[in-house]
Amino acid sequence: MGSGGLLLSAPHCRGYVVSDVNPDVVDLLRFTRDNCAELTQAVERLFKADNNEPSTYLALRSEFNAAPRGLYKSALFVYLNRHGFNGLVRYNAAGALNVGFGKRVRPHCPTAELVATSRLLQRRQVEIAECDFEQALADVRNRSVVLLDSPYLPANGKAKTSGIYRCGAFTEAQQERLGLVAAALARDGHYVIAFNYSSPKARAIHSGASELHELSVGTRISRTAAGRGKVAELVAVYRPAIKVRAAEKQAARPRS
């Protein structure tokens, strides 16, 4: 699920299932869908001028890291994302959010955006799961479209030892497992689209794709100005083995 950007930009049809291994992301989306009024009230109480300064931000970040799962923690997650540096979501090796203060003049309180997202999730009857990607894809219904927006490999193709997720890094082994799962889904008749930074390693992982496309995409969340701008993104498209499946069904039919 990641940022949810792909979900929010998807066509208007029903039957969406989204999953993520990060409980903070999952809880926020669930509370947005099911308890939007209470969530927006809690968020609005945090978006006040007195809270837009470093010491308060750090205190609320510590409160977030110590808080049990619940609606208030999701409200803090929104506050930290809008008041933290450049909209980053990043955790240390101990699983604590460690993004620094953002120094924004007037952080935007996203009440309207939360309400609009809540309505979209309800209208499209979006199911939200918290699990590993392979578990989420184990019961995909026939002829589905699967979007795999995993944490990206760096452009040099080397997986980091720690990731943005509380549950640890998305390792190179997991990246390779993702490529195998994508190919298996296509063989079972599904359309699969996987995203990553373009690198020889990412291309090797998705060598089983029907098509590999490279896009120049703008990024704004790097720690340094030099790291922002255009990056090469890989889009791996796995087309279903429809002809093979049709031939198998034809061969299996009883002859008169």
mmCIF file of C-alpha atoms in Angstrom:
data_model
loop_
_atom_site.group_PDB
_atom_site.id
_atom_site.type_symbol
_atom_site.label_atom_id
_atom_site.label_comp_id
_atom_site.label_asym_id
_atom_site.label_seq_id
_atom_site.Cartn_x
_atom_site.Cartn_y
_atom_site.Cartn_z
ATOM 1 C CA MET A 1 0.000 0.000 0.000
ATOM 2 C CA GLY A 2 2.819 2.415 0.802
ATOM 3 C CA SER A 3 1.637 6.015 0.619
ATOM 4 C CA GLY A 4 -1.690 4.965 -0.899
ATOM 5 C CA GLY A 5 -1.022 7.148 -3.933
ATOM 6 C CA LEU A 6 -1.722 4.355 -6.408
ATOM 7 C CA LEU A 7 -4.951 3.431 -4.637
ATOM 8 C CA LEU A 8 -6.192 7.031 -4.636
ATOM 9 C CA SER A 9 -5.391 7.358 -8.352
ATOM 10 C CA ALA A 10 -6.959 4.046 -9.391
ATOM 11 C CA PRO A 11 -10.099 3.777 -11.566
ATOM 12 C CA HIS A 12 -13.523 3.915 -9.970
ATOM 13 C CA CYS A 13 -14.416 0.273 -9.522
ATOM 14 C CA ARG A 14 -15.143 -1.963 -6.556
ATOM 15 C CA GLY A 15 -13.307 -4.915 -5.147
ATOM 16 C CA TYR A 16 -10.024 -3.329 -4.053
ATOM 17 C CA VAL A 17 -7.834 -5.059 -1.469
ATOM 18 C CA VAL A 18 -4.791 -3.189 -0.137
ATOM 19 C CA SER A 19 -2.177 -4.472 2.274
ATOM 20 C CA ASP A 20 0.905 -3.271 4.075
ATOM 21 C CA VAL A 21 3.202 -4.636 6.770
ATOM 22 C CA ASN A 22 3.502 -1.258 8.546
ATOM 23 C CA PRO A 23 0.858 -1.048 11.332
ATOM 24 C CA ASP A 24 1.002 2.767 11.419
ATOM 25 C CA VAL A 25 0.011 2.979 7.751
ATOM 26 C CA VAL A 26 -2.683 0.314 8.081
ATOM 27 C CA ASP A 27 -4.245 1.867 11.195
ATOM 28 C CA LEU A 28 -4.348 5.340 9.666
ATOM 29 C CA LEU A 29 -6.156 4.083 6.572
ATOM 30 C CA ARG A 30 -8.611 2.036 8.635
ATOM 31 C CA PHE A 31 -9.459 4.920 10.966
ATOM 32 C CA THR A 32 -9.798 7.216 7.955
ATOM 33 C CA ARG A 33 -12.296 4.808 6.424
ATOM 34 C CA ASP A 34 -14.252 3.839 9.544
ATOM 35 C CA ASN A 35 -13.839 6.655 12.110
ATOM 36 C CA CYS A 36 -13.153 9.738 10.024
ATOM 37 C CA ALA A 37 -15.048 12.257 12.193
ATOM 38 C CA GLU A 38 -13.203 11.233 15.361
ATOM 39 C CA LEU A 39 -9.870 11.107 13.524
ATOM 40 C CA THR A 40 -10.202 14.572 11.989
ATOM 41 C CA GLN A 41 -11.168 16.043 15.371
ATOM 42 C CA ALA A 42 -8.057 14.543 16.964
ATOM 43 C CA VAL A 43 -5.894 15.752 14.074
ATOM 44 C CA GLU A 44 -7.267 19.297 14.225
ATOM 45 C CA ARG A 45 -6.459 19.535 17.938
ATOM 46 C CA LEU A 46 -2.807 18.818 17.104
ATOM 47 C CA PHE A 47 -2.572 21.361 14.285
ATOM 48 C CA LYS A 48 -2.160 24.553 16.296
ATOM 49 C CA ALA A 49 0.540 27.200 16.244
ATOM 50 C CA ASP A 50 2.019 26.180 19.601
ATOM 51 C CA ASN A 51 2.739 22.700 18.247
ATOM 52 C CA ASN A 52 4.729 23.998 15.281
ATOM 53 C CA GLU A 53 8.045 24.332 17.066
ATOM 54 C CA PRO A 54 10.944 21.898 17.604
ATOM 55 C CA SER A 55 10.595 21.011 21.295
ATOM 56 C CA THR A 56 6.873 20.247 21.029
ATOM 57 C CA TYR A 57 7.419 18.267 17.838
ATOM 58 C CA LEU A 58 10.091 16.135 19.513
ATOM 59 C CA ALA A 59 7.875 15.604 22.572
ATOM 60 C CA LEU A 60 4.954 14.484 20.403
ATOM 61 C CA ARG A 61 7.265 12.265 18.365
ATOM 62 C CA SER A 62 8.359 10.546 21.585
ATOM 63 C CA GLU A 63 4.711 10.217 22.598
ATOM 64 C CA PHE A 64 3.920 8.631 19.240
ATOM 65 C CA ASN A 65 6.749 6.113 19.568
ATOM 66 C CA ALA A 66 5.570 5.081 23.050
ATOM 67 C CA ALA A 67 1.827 5.113 22.324
ATOM 68 C CA PRO A 68 -0.263 1.942 21.909
ATOM 69 C CA ARG A 69 -2.073 1.408 18.636
ATOM 70 C CA GLY A 70 -5.250 3.427 18.401
ATOM 71 C CA LEU A 71 -6.945 6.465 16.915
ATOM 72 C CA TYR A 72 -4.813 8.995 18.805
ATOM 73 C CA LYS A 73 -1.602 7.412 17.534
ATOM 74 C CA SER A 74 -2.952 7.667 13.975
ATOM 75 C CA ALA A 75 -3.708 11.348 14.564
ATOM 76 C CA LEU A 76 -0.142 11.828 15.799
ATOM 77 C CA PHE A 77 1.082 10.044 12.660
ATOM 78 C CA VAL A 78 -0.677 12.676 10.520
ATOM 79 C CA TYR A 79 0.704 15.501 12.678
ATOM 80 C CA LEU A 80 4.273 14.179 12.443
ATOM 81 C CA ASN A 81 4.035 13.673 8.687
ATOM 82 C CA ARG A 82 2.881 17.256 8.121
ATOM 83 C CA HIS A 83 5.247 18.869 10.658
ATOM 84 C CA GLY A 84 8.267 16.620 10.027
ATOM 85 C CA PHE A 85 11.028 17.117 7.497
ATOM 86 C CA ASN A 86 9.830 17.028 3.900
ATOM 87 C CA GLY A 87 6.977 14.565 4.479
ATOM 88 C CA LEU A 88 9.313 11.676 5.240
ATOM 89 C CA VAL A 89 8.254 8.481 7.015
ATOM 90 C CA ARG A 90 11.388 6.858 8.411
ATOM 91 C CA TYR A 91 12.164 4.581 11.356
ATOM 92 C CA ASN A 92 15.400 3.675 13.101
ATOM 93 C CA ALA A 93 16.639 0.123 13.719
ATOM 94 C CA ALA A 94 14.632 -0.011 16.968
ATOM 95 C CA GLY A 95 11.408 0.736 15.073
ATOM 96 C CA ALA A 96 11.006 4.319 16.329
ATOM 97 C CA LEU A 97 9.991 7.129 13.974
ATOM 98 C CA ASN A 98 13.034 9.408 13.766
ATOM 99 C CA VAL A 99 12.168 12.118 11.228
ATOM 100 C CA GLY A 100 13.390 15.565 12.293
ATOM 101 C CA PHE A 101 11.388 18.779 12.638
ATOM 102 C CA GLY A 102 10.333 20.287 9.308
ATOM 103 C CA LYS A 103 10.439 24.038 10.004
ATOM 104 C CA ARG A 104 7.264 24.750 8.021
ATOM 105 C CA VAL A 105 5.652 28.159 8.427
ATOM 106 C CA ARG A 106 2.028 26.976 8.501
ATOM 107 C CA PRO A 107 1.594 23.202 8.134
ATOM 108 C CA HIS A 108 -1.578 22.330 6.261
ATOM 109 C CA CYS A 109 -4.195 20.464 8.287
ATOM 110 C CA PRO A 110 -5.572 17.811 5.894
ATOM 111 C CA THR A 111 -9.171 17.622 7.158
ATOM 112 C CA ALA A 112 -10.696 17.878 3.686
ATOM 113 C CA GLU A 113 -8.283 15.278 2.328
ATOM 114 C CA LEU A 114 -9.088 12.819 5.135
ATOM 115 C CA VAL A 115 -12.824 13.239 4.535
ATOM 116 C CA ALA A 116 -12.431 12.761 0.778
ATOM 117 C CA THR A 117 -10.274 9.665 1.319
ATOM 118 C CA SER A 118 -12.800 8.222 3.772
ATOM 119 C CA ARG A 119 -15.591 8.593 1.227
ATOM 120 C CA LEU A 120 -13.455 7.035 -1.511
ATOM 121 C CA LEU A 121 -12.540 4.019 0.628
ATOM 122 C CA GLN A 122 -16.171 3.449 1.561
ATOM 123 C CA ARG A 123 -17.497 3.959 -1.958
ATOM 124 C CA ARG A 124 -15.001 1.496 -3.433
ATOM 125 C CA GLN A 125 -15.490 -0.957 -0.562
ATOM 126 C CA VAL A 126 -11.737 -1.165 0.000
ATOM 127 C CA GLU A 127 -10.530 -4.030 2.193
ATOM 128 C CA ILE A 128 -7.402 -3.242 4.239
ATOM 129 C CA ALA A 129 -5.039 -5.993 5.388
ATOM 130 C CA GLU A 130 -1.922 -5.946 7.550
ATOM 131 C CA CYS A 131 0.381 -8.709 6.370
ATOM 132 C CA ASP A 132 3.377 -9.717 4.300
ATOM 133 C CA PHE A 133 2.884 -9.295 0.546
ATOM 134 C CA GLU A 134 3.068 -13.032 -0.153
ATOM 135 C CA GLN A 135 0.338 -13.709 2.405
ATOM 136 C CA ALA A 136 -1.793 -10.941 0.885
ATOM 137 C CA LEU A 137 -1.422 -12.418 -2.604
ATOM 138 C CA ALA A 138 -2.044 -16.037 -1.662
ATOM 139 C CA ASP A 139 -5.801 -15.831 -2.305
ATOM 140 C CA VAL A 140 -5.993 -13.395 -5.212
ATOM 141 C CA ARG A 141 -9.175 -14.001 -7.190
ATOM 142 C CA ASN A 142 -8.857 -15.037 -10.813
ATOM 143 C CA ARG A 143 -8.082 -12.391 -13.444
ATOM 144 C CA SER A 144 -7.125 -9.644 -11.031
ATOM 145 C CA VAL A 145 -4.850 -6.646 -11.506
ATOM 146 C CA VAL A 146 -2.076 -6.612 -8.903
ATOM 147 C CA LEU A 147 0.043 -3.538 -8.183
ATOM 148 C CA LEU A 148 3.262 -4.150 -6.239
ATOM 149 C CA ASP A 149 4.591 -0.890 -4.821
ATOM 150 C CA SER A 150 7.252 -2.227 -2.461
ATOM 151 C CA PRO A 151 10.039 -0.204 -0.841
ATOM 152 C CA TYR A 152 12.475 0.544 -3.641
ATOM 153 C CA LEU A 153 15.997 -0.696 -4.057
ATOM 154 C CA PRO A 154 18.382 2.293 -4.180
ATOM 155 C CA ALA A 155 19.540 3.278 -7.659
ATOM 156 C CA ASN A 156 22.807 1.412 -7.031
ATOM 157 C CA GLY A 157 20.784 -1.804 -6.635
ATOM 158 C CA LYS A 158 21.931 -2.504 -3.067
ATOM 159 C CA ALA A 159 19.276 -3.012 -0.406
ATOM 160 C CA LYS A 160 19.683 -0.968 2.766
ATOM 161 C CA THR A 161 20.263 -2.700 6.091
ATOM 162 C CA SER A 162 17.447 -0.688 7.680
ATOM 163 C CA GLY A 163 14.280 0.492 6.027
ATOM 164 C CA ILE A 164 11.466 2.940 6.478
ATOM 165 C CA TYR A 165 9.216 0.286 7.972
ATOM 166 C CA ARG A 166 8.873 -0.466 11.665
ATOM 167 C CA CYS A 167 9.147 -4.176 10.899
ATOM 168 C CA GLY A 168 12.667 -3.859 9.485
ATOM 169 C CA ALA A 169 14.228 -3.493 6.075
ATOM 170 C CA PHE A 170 12.807 -4.770 2.816
ATOM 171 C CA THR A 171 15.844 -6.862 1.970
ATOM 172 C CA GLU A 172 17.326 -7.953 -1.323
ATOM 173 C CA ALA A 173 16.011 -11.470 -0.674
ATOM 174 C CA GLN A 174 12.501 -10.077 -0.294
ATOM 175 C CA GLN A 175 12.917 -8.069 -3.510
ATOM 176 C CA GLU A 176 13.853 -11.292 -5.318
ATOM 177 C CA ARG A 177 10.918 -13.128 -3.732
ATOM 178 C CA LEU A 178 8.623 -10.352 -4.964
ATOM 179 C CA GLY A 179 9.811 -10.908 -8.536
ATOM 180 C CA LEU A 180 9.119 -14.638 -8.274
ATOM 181 C CA VAL A 181 5.630 -14.027 -6.866
ATOM 182 C CA ALA A 182 4.877 -11.545 -9.679
ATOM 183 C CA ALA A 183 5.853 -14.104 -12.319
ATOM 184 C CA ALA A 184 3.792 -16.830 -10.615
ATOM 185 C CA LEU A 185 0.713 -14.581 -10.507
ATOM 186 C CA ALA A 186 1.045 -13.882 -14.237
ATOM 187 C CA ARG A 187 1.255 -17.607 -14.940
ATOM 188 C CA ASP A 188 -1.993 -18.001 -12.991
ATOM 189 C CA GLY A 189 -3.754 -15.501 -15.254
ATOM 190 C CA HIS A 190 -3.336 -12.187 -13.423
ATOM 191 C CA TYR A 191 -2.006 -8.845 -14.636
ATOM 192 C CA VAL A 192 0.866 -7.632 -12.429
ATOM 193 C CA ILE A 193 2.608 -4.246 -12.379
ATOM 194 C CA ALA A 194 5.658 -3.786 -10.118
ATOM 195 C CA PHE A 195 7.527 -0.565 -9.407
ATOM 196 C CA ASN A 196 11.134 0.097 -8.380
ATOM 197 C CA TYR A 197 14.052 2.395 -9.070
ATOM 198 C CA SER A 198 15.725 1.466 -12.335
ATOM 199 C CA SER A 199 18.988 -0.409 -11.763
ATOM 200 C CA PRO A 200 20.648 -3.533 -13.185
ATOM 201 C CA LYS A 201 19.646 -5.387 -10.007
ATOM 202 C CA ALA A 202 15.982 -4.359 -10.267
ATOM 203 C CA ARG A 203 15.935 -5.323 -13.943
ATOM 204 C CA ALA A 204 17.406 -8.709 -13.084
ATOM 205 C CA ILE A 205 14.799 -9.261 -10.373
ATOM 206 C CA HIS A 206 12.021 -8.513 -12.874
ATOM 207 C CA SER A 207 13.631 -10.279 -15.835
ATOM 208 C CA GLY A 208 10.555 -12.509 -16.049
ATOM 209 C CA ALA A 209 8.284 -9.538 -16.839
ATOM 210 C CA SER A 210 6.617 -9.224 -20.238
ATOM 211 C CA GLU A 211 7.724 -5.605 -20.496
ATOM 212 C CA LEU A 212 10.144 -3.288 -18.673
ATOM 213 C CA HIS A 213 9.564 0.446 -18.944
ATOM 214 C CA GLU A 214 11.727 3.256 -17.584
ATOM 215 C CA LEU A 215 10.125 6.526 -16.525
ATOM 216 C CA SER A 216 11.670 9.806 -15.401
ATOM 217 C CA VAL A 217 9.861 10.669 -12.178
ATOM 218 C CA GLY A 218 10.170 13.697 -9.896
ATOM 219 C CA THR A 219 11.077 13.145 -6.244
ATOM 220 C CA ARG A 220 10.993 15.709 -3.433
ATOM 221 C CA ILE A 221 11.619 13.816 -0.197
ATOM 222 C CA SER A 222 15.396 13.414 -0.169
ATOM 223 C CA ARG A 223 17.345 14.806 2.796
ATOM 224 C CA THR A 224 19.477 16.954 0.470
ATOM 225 C CA ALA A 225 18.608 19.285 -2.397
ATOM 226 C CA ALA A 226 20.978 17.328 -4.657
ATOM 227 C CA GLY A 227 18.892 14.207 -4.066
ATOM 228 C CA ARG A 228 15.683 15.831 -5.278
ATOM 229 C CA GLY A 229 14.642 16.140 -8.885
ATOM 230 C CA LYS A 230 14.249 13.484 -11.568
ATOM 231 C CA VAL A 231 14.966 9.801 -10.951
ATOM 232 C CA ALA A 232 14.712 6.783 -13.253
ATOM 233 C CA GLU A 233 11.869 4.515 -12.181
ATOM 234 C CA LEU A 234 11.308 0.982 -13.453
ATOM 235 C CA VAL A 235 7.823 -0.302 -14.277
ATOM 236 C CA ALA A 236 7.701 -4.070 -14.762
ATOM 237 C CA VAL A 237 4.575 -5.348 -16.491
ATOM 238 C CA TYR A 238 3.694 -9.037 -16.212
ATOM 239 C CA ARG A 239 0.986 -10.057 -18.663
ATOM 240 C CA PRO A 240 -1.111 -13.149 -17.902
ATOM 241 C CA ALA A 241 -0.434 -16.375 -19.733
ATOM 242 C CA ILE A 242 -3.928 -16.340 -21.257
ATOM 243 C CA LYS A 243 -3.077 -18.345 -24.372
ATOM 244 C CA VAL A 244 -1.413 -21.076 -22.349
ATOM 245 C CA ARG A 245 -4.351 -21.323 -19.979
ATOM 246 C CA ALA A 246 -6.839 -21.393 -22.859
ATOM 247 C CA ALA A 247 -4.901 -24.173 -24.556
ATOM 248 C CA GLU A 248 -4.819 -26.172 -21.335
ATOM 249 C CA LYS A 249 -8.591 -25.828 -20.905
ATOM 250 C CA GLN A 250 -9.172 -26.830 -24.538
ATOM 251 C CA ALA A 251 -7.024 -29.934 -24.093
ATOM 252 C CA ALA A 252 -8.866 -30.852 -20.912
ATOM 253 C CA ARG A 253 -12.312 -30.799 -22.560
ATOM 254 C CA PRO A 254 -13.865 -34.232 -23.180
ATOM 255 C CA ARG A 255 -14.074 -35.157 -26.844
ATOM 256 C CA SER A 256 -17.388 -36.355 -28.276
#
